[in-house]
Structures are given as structure tokens and as C-alpha cells.
Amino acid sequence: MKNLNKKRAVKVALSTAVAASAFVATSNVNEAEASSNVNELVEGAVSAGTVLKWAISLEGSGDFKTRPYVEYNNAKKAIKLAEDAFSNLSYNKKLASQVKLLDAKTQVQRAQAYIDAITSSEKIKELNDTLDKEIASGDLARIEKAYHSASFEYKKQAKLLDRVYGQST
């Protein structure tokens, strides 16, 4: 009887060990697949950030008139996908992935400011045209109103445009 219990205990221990090793091997494969997928997504986000960088750069295709919405949206989506993918990884792997995404996130912020700058410049041009028209009309009350409207916008936009031009690149 003692021998039978001992044999059962050994069988249970062996089957548990085999099952545990199979579980560990499977989880390592899944983690390796997830890590590989995360690396691909992070590389895709970095690549999308680089494309965005050249879309807003004068050396690239940036002409300070065209808003690069497609590149901007692609970079934001790629960063979001990468962040969602590495949220389940270990702390060290997550941190390493976050560091790789810093430049892409910076390019998204710069592109947002770039798009805002284009929009504000169009608004300022419109206010300047209105002011010129009012000056030509000779009506002092309308000139004053147009002037205050334009000068308010100049001050407001100067603060906003500093985000584009005020940072070192």
C-alpha cells in the first residue's frame, strides 16, 4: 500500500511538473510574440513620427501652407497602437518602449503647433485685410474696432506661435 501511494505521488508530481513546464514554455512563447509585436508597433510609430517630422519641415515637404493632417493622424494612431500593445509588458520593457516613442510624440506636438500656426496666420491675414478695408473707408469707429480686433489676435497668437518657433529643434 505504501508503495502504491508513493507511485501515485511520483506520478502526480511528474505530471504536475510536465504540465507546469508546458505552461511556462507556452507563456514564454506568447510573451516573445507579444514583445516582437510591440517592437514592430513601436518601430511603426517611430517611422510615422519621422514621416510627420519631414512633413512639417521646410527641408522636407513643409511649405507652411499645407496642413499635414494625414501624417499627423497616422502618427497619433501608430503611437496609440504601440502604447496599447506595450501596456501588458513588464515595467522594464514598457519603459524601454516609451523611451523609443519620445521623438514621435514630440513630432506630434510640433505638428499640432504647426497646424495651429497655419490656421492663425490665415486668421491674421483676414484681420489685416479687414483693417486695410476699414482704413480705406475712413470711418474712424470702424477703423478702431478693426484695429483692436487685430491687435488682440496678434498678442494671442504671439504666445501660441512661440510653441512652434520658441523651442530649439
Short mmCIF file of C-alpha atoms in Angstrom, two decimals, residues 42-166:
data_model
loop_
_atom_site.label_atom_id
_atom_site.label_comp_id
_atom_site.label_asym_id
_atom_site.label_seq_id
_atom_site.Cartn_x
_atom_site.Cartn_y
_atom_site.Cartn_z
CA VAL A 42 6.95 50.88 -31.77
CA GLU A 43 9.09 50.90 -34.92
CA GLY A 44 5.98 51.77 -36.94
CA ALA A 45 5.20 54.67 -34.59
CA VAL A 46 8.78 55.93 -34.77
CA SER A 47 8.61 55.71 -38.56
CA ALA A 48 5.29 57.59 -38.64
CA GLY A 49 6.86 60.25 -36.40
CA THR A 50 9.75 60.61 -38.83
CA VAL A 51 7.35 60.99 -41.77
CA LEU A 52 5.50 63.67 -39.80
CA LYS A 53 8.77 65.40 -38.97
CA TRP A 54 9.57 65.76 -42.66
CA ALA A 55 6.01 66.81 -43.48
CA ILE A 56 6.32 69.87 -41.22
CA SER A 57 9.93 70.65 -42.02
CA LEU A 58 10.97 73.19 -44.64
CA GLU A 59 13.75 70.78 -45.64
CA GLY A 60 11.05 68.20 -46.26
CA SER A 61 7.65 68.84 -47.79
CA GLY A 62 6.54 71.54 -45.34
CA ASP A 63 5.51 74.68 -47.20
CA PHE A 64 3.85 76.48 -44.26
CA LYS A 65 0.56 76.47 -46.15
CA THR A 66 -0.48 72.83 -46.31
CA ARG A 67 -1.66 71.17 -43.13
CA PRO A 68 -0.29 67.59 -42.88
CA TYR A 69 -3.45 66.07 -41.39
CA VAL A 70 -2.87 62.60 -42.87
CA GLU A 71 0.67 62.29 -41.48
CA TYR A 72 -0.44 63.78 -38.14
CA ASN A 73 -3.34 61.35 -37.75
CA ASN A 74 -1.21 58.38 -38.85
CA ALA A 75 1.46 59.21 -36.27
CA LYS A 76 -1.12 59.62 -33.49
CA LYS A 77 -2.76 56.29 -34.37
CA ALA A 78 0.58 54.48 -34.55
CA ILE A 79 1.64 55.83 -31.15
CA LYS A 80 -1.70 54.84 -29.62
CA LEU A 81 -1.43 51.30 -31.03
CA ALA A 82 2.11 50.92 -29.71
CA GLU A 83 1.17 52.23 -26.26
CA ASP A 84 -1.82 49.91 -26.07
CA ALA A 85 0.37 46.96 -27.08
CA PHE A 86 3.10 47.51 -24.51
CA SER A 87 0.73 48.20 -21.62
CA ASN A 88 0.80 44.46 -20.77
CA LEU A 89 4.58 44.09 -20.81
CA SER A 90 6.91 44.15 -17.86
CA TYR A 91 7.93 47.51 -16.39
CA ASN A 92 11.40 47.48 -17.97
CA LYS A 93 10.14 46.60 -21.45
CA LYS A 94 7.35 49.15 -21.16
CA LEU A 95 9.84 51.84 -20.13
CA ALA A 96 12.18 50.99 -23.00
CA SER A 97 9.28 51.23 -25.44
CA GLN A 98 8.14 54.55 -24.00
CA VAL A 99 11.62 55.98 -24.45
CA LYS A 100 11.63 54.95 -28.11
CA LEU A 101 8.34 56.82 -28.63
CA LEU A 102 9.52 60.14 -27.19
CA ASP A 103 10.67 61.59 -30.50
CA ALA A 104 7.47 60.57 -32.28
CA LYS A 105 5.40 62.21 -29.53
CA THR A 106 7.50 65.36 -29.82
CA GLN A 107 6.84 65.46 -33.56
CA VAL A 108 3.09 65.12 -32.94
CA GLN A 109 3.19 68.09 -30.55
CA ARG A 110 5.20 70.14 -33.03
CA ALA A 111 2.86 69.22 -35.86
CA GLN A 112 -0.11 70.28 -33.78
CA ALA A 113 1.51 73.65 -33.15
CA TYR A 114 2.48 73.87 -36.85
CA ILE A 115 -1.12 73.28 -37.94
CA ASP A 116 -2.33 75.85 -35.40
CA ALA A 117 0.23 78.34 -36.69
CA ILE A 118 -1.02 77.96 -40.26
CA THR A 119 -4.60 78.45 -39.10
CA SER A 120 -3.70 81.51 -37.05
CA SER A 121 -1.73 83.06 -39.90
CA GLU A 122 -4.78 82.77 -42.14
CA LYS A 123 -6.88 84.40 -39.44
CA ILE A 124 -4.36 87.23 -39.04
CA LYS A 125 -4.27 87.81 -42.80
CA GLU A 126 -8.05 88.05 -42.80
CA LEU A 127 -7.99 90.57 -39.92
CA ASN A 128 -5.29 92.60 -41.73
CA ASP A 129 -7.42 92.70 -44.87
CA THR A 130 -10.40 93.87 -42.82
CA LEU A 131 -8.29 96.55 -41.15
CA ASP A 132 -6.98 97.76 -44.53
CA LYS A 133 -10.53 97.90 -45.88
CA GLU A 134 -11.70 99.91 -42.85
CA ILE A 135 -8.77 102.32 -43.17
CA ALA A 136 -9.70 102.87 -46.81
CA SER A 137 -13.32 103.56 -45.79
CA GLY A 138 -12.24 106.42 -43.49
CA ASP A 139 -14.79 105.61 -40.75
CA LEU A 140 -12.83 106.13 -37.54
CA ALA A 141 -15.13 103.99 -35.34
CA ARG A 142 -14.86 101.01 -37.67
CA ILE A 143 -11.08 101.53 -38.03
CA GLU A 144 -10.69 101.49 -34.26
CA LYS A 145 -12.82 98.36 -33.89
CA ALA A 146 -10.85 96.54 -36.61
CA TYR A 147 -7.55 97.68 -35.10
CA HIS A 148 -8.43 96.40 -31.60
CA SER A 149 -9.67 93.13 -33.02
CA ALA A 150 -6.45 92.64 -34.99
CA SER A 151 -4.10 93.69 -32.18
CA PHE A 152 -5.86 91.36 -29.73
CA GLU A 153 -5.32 88.49 -32.17
CA TYR A 154 -1.65 89.43 -32.68
CA LYS A 155 -0.99 89.25 -28.95
CA LYS A 156 -2.88 86.00 -28.54
CA GLN A 157 -1.16 84.33 -31.47
CA ALA A 158 2.30 85.50 -30.41
CA LYS A 159 2.01 83.31 -27.32
CA LEU A 160 0.72 80.37 -29.32
CA LEU A 161 3.28 80.69 -32.11
CA ASP A 162 6.10 80.63 -29.58
CA ARG A 163 5.35 76.92 -29.19
CA VAL A 164 6.36 76.43 -32.81
CA TYR A 165 9.28 78.79 -33.12
CA GLY A 166 10.31 79.25 -29.50
#
